Amino acid sequence: MKSVGRCRAHTNIALIKYWGKRNDELFLPMNSSLSLTLDAFYTDTQVILDESLVSDVFYLDDVKQGEKETEKITNFLNLFRNRANIETKACIKSYNHVPTAAGLASSASAFSALAGAMNQATNLNLDLETLSTFARQGSGSATRSIYGGFVEWDMGEADLSETSHAVQVDDASWDIGMIVIAVNTGKKKLSSRVGMKQTIATSPFYSSWVETATKDIKNIKKAIKSKDFVTLGEITESNGMKMHATMLGAMPPISYWEPDSVKAIQKVKEIRDTGLPCYVTMDAGPNVKVLCKKSDMTEIENRLLEDFDRKQIIPSHVGEGITLLSEDEWNY
Ligand code: DP6
């Protein structure tokens, strides 16, 4: 007996960041976060549950993965197998349309695509909210990639796993876009998982970070509701900088920045000073993401091309939530 599931999930970029867990096993965050789903970066994943397999097998971009990577996947699949009361092993094939581990949140699209595919293969029919609580337990940021547009990941209550899930705040079908400035797409040296733990344990700024992120969430939701792009951008930029400032306060200090990150930030500020509203945010990597109006994207791209190569500038529109792929749509 074989049972198949196929799903596409897009990555998301947090405008209000998640940086720290209150419960490591359950991936429960210290604060709620809010993101924008992007259509330019995604993962396609196929799960085949196969009675004849003796262990899970995991291929990423056609390369068979080793024990360590496969074990992470096995643990994640077990969440679904336990719920469905089955033990069937799986063959997983994932294709990343994201520069892996470049701070472009590839784990977000990876675990939400896997959650969507596994939901289909097991016939569990979990609703999206519940599915986001499963995705969360693969990688925190994956909680948000279940949905498109602007998405809030509600931190939830106490140690109650089912209360910490994502919701769509707005479909972002207005004048919104994002441009990624790829400064360095190599693998990052310090994973977010380790970086956030180290920040909680040693940064004296951590409690202020949680406080300020909580206020930022409230205010950014107001800005989204009133489609106030400037306030949206200002809160986004400020929140990202505050996260990085909190990391710098860790011992030893954590910085994901490179000289070209600073160059990109300064360039964006220069563009903004000429009257085009655009704002930066950065994650656990050196790449810079620019939140801008969709209608200004071409102009901003052209200005960025004065200082960066074509291949470093990746524009993206707003992305959708997870979608199941038919056999015909599976072009691998
Ligand atoms: C800086 O979701 O990669 O991108 O939950 O440990 O897998 P784990 O971490 P991950 O962290 C993302 C951190 C961030 C901010 C964000 O996406 O909110």
CSV table of C-alpha atoms in Angstrom, one decimal, residues 64 141 206 227 271 292 317:
chain,number,residue,atom,x,y,z
A,64,LYS,CA,19.9,11.6,-0.6
A,141,SER,CA,9.0,30.3,11.2
A,206,TYR,CA,16.4,40.3,26.0
A,227,LYS,CA,-3.1,50.2,4.7
A,271,ILE,CA,16.7,55.8,-2.1
A,292,CYS,CA,8.4,48.5,-0.7
A,317,HIS,CA,5.4,39.7,-5.0
